[in-house]
Coordinates of C-alpha atoms in Angstrom, one line a residue:
M1 CA -86.3 -85.2 -46.3
K2 CA -89.1 -86.4 -44.0
N3 CA -87.9 -90.0 -44.4
K4 CA -84.4 -89.0 -43.3
I5 CA -85.7 -87.3 -40.2
L6 CA -87.7 -90.4 -39.3
L7 CA -84.7 -92.6 -39.9
G8 CA -82.6 -90.4 -37.6
V9 CA -85.2 -90.6 -34.9
G10 CA -85.3 -94.3 -35.2
V11 CA -81.6 -94.6 -34.8
V12 CA -81.7 -92.5 -31.6
V13 CA -84.5 -94.7 -30.2
I14 CA -82.5 -97.9 -31.0
L15 CA -79.4 -96.4 -29.4
I16 CA -81.3 -95.5 -26.2
M17 CA -82.8 -98.9 -26.0
A18 CA -79.4 -100.4 -26.4
V19 CA -78.0 -98.4 -23.6
L20 CA -81.0 -99.2 -21.3
T21 CA -80.8 -102.9 -22.0
G22 CA -77.0 -102.9 -22.0
C23 CA -76.7 -104.8 -25.3
S24 CA -74.9 -104.3 -28.7
T25 CA -76.9 -103.1 -31.6
Q26 CA -76.4 -102.0 -35.2
T27 CA -78.6 -100.1 -37.7
V28 CA -78.3 -100.0 -41.5
G29 CA -75.4 -98.0 -42.5
Q30 CA -74.3 -97.3 -38.9
P31 CA -71.4 -98.7 -36.8
I32 CA -72.0 -101.3 -34.1
V33 CA -72.7 -99.9 -30.7
N34 CA -71.3 -102.2 -28.0
V35 CA -72.3 -101.2 -24.4
G36 CA -72.0 -104.7 -22.9
C37 CA -74.9 -107.1 -22.2
Q38 CA -75.0 -107.1 -18.4
Q39 CA -78.7 -108.0 -18.3
T40 CA -78.2 -111.3 -20.0
G41 CA -77.4 -114.6 -18.3
V42 CA -78.6 -116.0 -15.1
W43 CA -78.9 -113.6 -12.1
V44 CA -79.4 -115.0 -8.6
S45 CA -79.2 -113.9 -5.0
G46 CA -77.7 -115.8 -2.1
E47 CA -77.8 -115.4 1.6
G48 CA -75.5 -116.5 4.4
R49 CA -76.3 -116.4 8.1
V50 CA -73.9 -117.0 11.0
T51 CA -75.2 -117.1 14.6
V52 CA -72.9 -115.3 17.0
V53 CA -72.8 -114.6 20.7
P54 CA -72.4 -110.8 21.2
D55 CA -69.1 -109.7 22.8
L56 CA -69.9 -106.0 23.2
A57 CA -72.6 -104.3 25.2
I58 CA -73.3 -100.7 24.2
V59 CA -75.0 -98.6 26.9
T60 CA -76.4 -95.1 26.5
L61 CA -76.6 -93.2 29.8
G62 CA -76.1 -89.8 31.3
V63 CA -77.2 -87.3 33.9
S64 CA -79.8 -84.6 34.0
A65 CA -80.2 -81.6 36.4
Q66 CA -82.9 -79.0 36.7
T67 CA -82.8 -75.9 38.9
A68 CA -83.8 -72.3 38.7
T69 CA -80.7 -71.1 36.9
V70 CA -78.4 -72.4 34.1
A71 CA -75.3 -72.1 36.3
E72 CA -76.7 -74.2 39.1
S73 CA -78.0 -76.8 36.7
Q74 CA -74.7 -77.0 34.9
A75 CA -72.8 -77.4 38.2
Q76 CA -75.1 -80.2 39.4
A77 CA -74.9 -82.0 36.1
A78 CA -71.1 -81.7 36.1
V79 CA -70.7 -83.1 39.5
A80 CA -73.0 -86.0 38.7
M81 CA -71.3 -86.8 35.4
D82 CA -67.8 -86.7 37.1
K83 CA -69.1 -89.4 39.4
V84 CA -70.5 -91.5 36.6
M85 CA -67.3 -91.3 34.6
A86 CA -65.3 -92.3 37.7
A87 CA -67.6 -95.3 38.2
L88 CA -67.2 -96.4 34.6
K89 CA -63.4 -96.2 34.7
A90 CA -63.3 -97.9 38.1
E91 CA -65.2 -100.8 36.5
G92 CA -62.5 -101.1 33.9
V93 CA -64.2 -99.2 31.0
A94 CA -61.5 -97.6 28.9
E95 CA -61.6 -93.9 28.2
K96 CA -61.5 -94.6 24.5
D97 CA -64.7 -96.6 24.9
I98 CA -66.7 -93.6 26.3
Q99 CA -68.0 -91.0 23.9
T100 CA -70.2 -88.0 24.5
Q101 CA -73.4 -88.3 22.5
S102 CA -75.2 -85.1 23.5
Y103 CA -75.1 -82.1 25.8
N104 CA -78.3 -80.0 26.1
I105 CA -79.4 -76.9 27.9
Y106 CA -83.1 -75.9 27.6
Q107 CA -85.6 -73.8 29.4
V108 CA -88.4 -75.4 31.4
T109 CA -91.6 -73.6 31.1
R110 CA -95.2 -73.7 32.2
W111 CA -98.3 -72.2 30.6
D112 CA -100.0 -69.3 32.5
D113 CA -103.7 -69.2 31.8
K114 CA -104.0 -65.7 33.1
T115 CA -101.4 -64.1 31.0
Q116 CA -101.7 -66.7 28.1
Q117 CA -97.9 -66.9 28.0
S118 CA -95.2 -69.4 28.8
I119 CA -93.3 -68.7 32.0
V120 CA -89.8 -69.9 32.5
I121 CA -89.6 -71.9 35.7
G122 CA -86.1 -73.3 35.4
Y123 CA -83.4 -74.7 33.3
N124 CA -82.5 -78.3 32.5
V125 CA -79.0 -79.5 31.6
S126 CA -78.4 -83.0 30.4
N127 CA -75.2 -84.8 29.4
T128 CA -75.4 -88.2 27.7
V129 CA -72.6 -90.6 26.8
V130 CA -72.3 -93.9 25.0
A131 CA -70.1 -96.5 26.6
K132 CA -68.8 -99.8 25.2
L133 CA -68.7 -102.6 27.8
R134 CA -66.3 -105.3 26.6
E135 CA -67.1 -107.7 29.4
I136 CA -70.7 -108.4 29.0
K137 CA -70.8 -110.6 32.1
K138 CA -70.0 -107.5 34.1
A139 CA -72.6 -105.3 32.4
G140 CA -75.2 -105.6 35.2
A141 CA -72.6 -104.8 37.9
I142 CA -71.3 -101.8 35.9
I143 CA -74.8 -100.5 35.4
D144 CA -75.5 -100.8 39.1
S145 CA -72.3 -99.0 39.9
V146 CA -73.0 -96.2 37.5
V147 CA -76.6 -95.7 38.7
A148 CA -75.4 -95.5 42.3
A149 CA -72.8 -93.0 41.4
G150 CA -75.2 -90.8 39.4
G151 CA -77.9 -90.9 42.1
D152 CA -81.2 -89.1 41.3
N153 CA -79.5 -87.3 38.4
I154 CA -78.8 -90.5 36.5
R155 CA -80.6 -91.2 33.2
F156 CA -80.2 -94.7 31.6
N157 CA -81.4 -94.7 28.0
G158 CA -80.8 -98.3 26.9
I159 CA -78.5 -101.1 26.0
N160 CA -77.7 -102.9 22.7
F161 CA -75.4 -105.7 21.8
S162 CA -72.9 -105.9 19.0
I163 CA -69.8 -107.7 17.7
D164 CA -66.4 -106.1 18.2
K165 CA -64.8 -107.7 15.1
P166 CA -67.4 -109.0 12.7
E167 CA -64.9 -109.6 9.8
Q168 CA -64.3 -113.2 10.7
Y169 CA -68.1 -113.9 10.7
N170 CA -68.5 -112.0 7.4
T171 CA -66.1 -114.4 5.8
Q172 CA -68.2 -117.4 6.9
A173 CA -71.4 -115.7 5.9
R174 CA -70.0 -114.9 2.5
D175 CA -69.0 -118.5 1.9
L176 CA -72.5 -119.6 2.7
A177 CA -74.0 -116.9 0.5
M178 CA -72.0 -117.8 -2.5
K179 CA -72.8 -121.5 -2.1
D180 CA -76.5 -120.6 -1.8
A181 CA -76.3 -118.5 -5.0
K182 CA -74.5 -121.3 -6.9
T183 CA -77.1 -123.8 -5.8
K184 CA -79.9 -121.6 -7.1
A185 CA -78.2 -120.9 -10.4
D186 CA -77.5 -124.6 -11.0
Q187 CA -81.2 -125.4 -10.4
M188 CA -82.4 -122.6 -12.6
A189 CA -80.1 -123.6 -15.4
K190 CA -81.1 -127.2 -15.2
L191 CA -84.8 -126.3 -15.3
S192 CA -84.2 -124.1 -18.3
G193 CA -82.0 -126.5 -20.2
L194 CA -79.1 -124.1 -20.0
T195 CA -75.4 -124.4 -19.3
L196 CA -73.8 -121.9 -17.0
G197 CA -70.7 -120.0 -18.0
P198 CA -68.3 -118.0 -15.9
V199 CA -69.5 -115.4 -13.3
T200 CA -69.8 -111.9 -14.9
Y201 CA -70.9 -109.9 -11.9
I202 CA -70.9 -110.1 -8.1
T203 CA -72.1 -107.6 -5.5
E204 CA -72.7 -108.0 -1.7
S205 CA -74.3 -106.3 1.2
S206 CA -74.1 -107.3 4.9
Y207 CA -75.8 -106.3 8.1
V208 CA -76.3 -107.3 11.7
P209 CA -80.0 -107.3 12.7
V210 CA -81.1 -105.3 15.7
S211 CA -79.9 -107.0 18.8
P212 CA -82.5 -108.7 21.0
S213 CA -83.9 -106.8 24.0
P214 CA -81.8 -107.7 27.0
V215 CA -83.3 -110.0 29.6
Y216 CA -83.3 -108.5 33.1
K217 CA -83.4 -111.0 36.0
D218 CA -84.2 -110.2 39.6
A219 CA -81.8 -111.1 42.3
A220 CA -82.5 -113.9 44.7
M221 CA -84.8 -113.2 47.6
G222 CA -83.0 -111.7 50.6
A223 CA -79.9 -110.8 48.5
T224 CA -78.9 -107.3 47.6
P225 CA -80.8 -106.3 44.5
S226 CA -78.6 -106.4 41.4
T227 CA -79.1 -106.1 37.7
S228 CA -78.5 -109.3 35.6
I229 CA -78.5 -109.1 31.9
S230 CA -78.5 -111.8 29.2
A231 CA -77.1 -111.0 25.8
G232 CA -78.5 -113.9 24.0
E233 CA -77.5 -114.5 20.3
M234 CA -77.6 -112.5 17.1
E235 CA -77.0 -113.1 13.5
V236 CA -74.5 -111.8 11.0
V237 CA -76.2 -111.7 7.6
L238 CA -74.6 -111.3 4.2
N239 CA -76.3 -111.2 0.8
V240 CA -74.8 -111.5 -2.6
Q241 CA -76.1 -111.0 -6.1
V242 CA -74.3 -113.1 -8.8
A243 CA -74.7 -113.1 -12.6
Y244 CA -73.6 -116.2 -14.6
S245 CA -73.1 -116.1 -18.3
I246 CA -74.7 -118.7 -20.5
K247 CA -72.6 -121.0 -22.7

């Protein structure tokens, strides 16, 4: 009886190992367990990089107003945001390319040492939007226009660059990544004395690295100050993992 129990445990262990390794196995008096040998063969990774000039500037900006009451702060913020939105649209930014990111109302307090309590001294209202600027060459002029419209209520939180339609660059990067993977697999097979068979598995991942910080340039001496922004270049990166069977 003890031997039968031990045999049963052994079968379970073998089956578990087969599942973990992904291979077929067979025990005495038991049927063949076939779960596929995905961990066999030659596994390689490949990378493709395509350098691209950004065609989209994404700016995060908004307005902030602080007064003694919520109502007054809201009113000031609303007026300022209306002017900012009007400036964006006047510069050719489509309404579909402007999206509200956040709208906040919070108390402004100060600590009173005498009472050991926080005292409310006002209320702050902020409204932030994200706008896509499809004409990067005009980005500096658009920013100047928006800042002028928002006045002292304006808040500018940053600018990033992106690619509007990355699919065409993904195709190029994928081609480079697959070639890179094949080169590595051929070398590994040659060094190991193996012959590669058909591909049995492929997976990919892609990303666009964080865009470089924009370069701000000063206007010429004597000219009206203006914001000049350089988008630079960025890379579309695609990685693949490929498994080749062995003949």
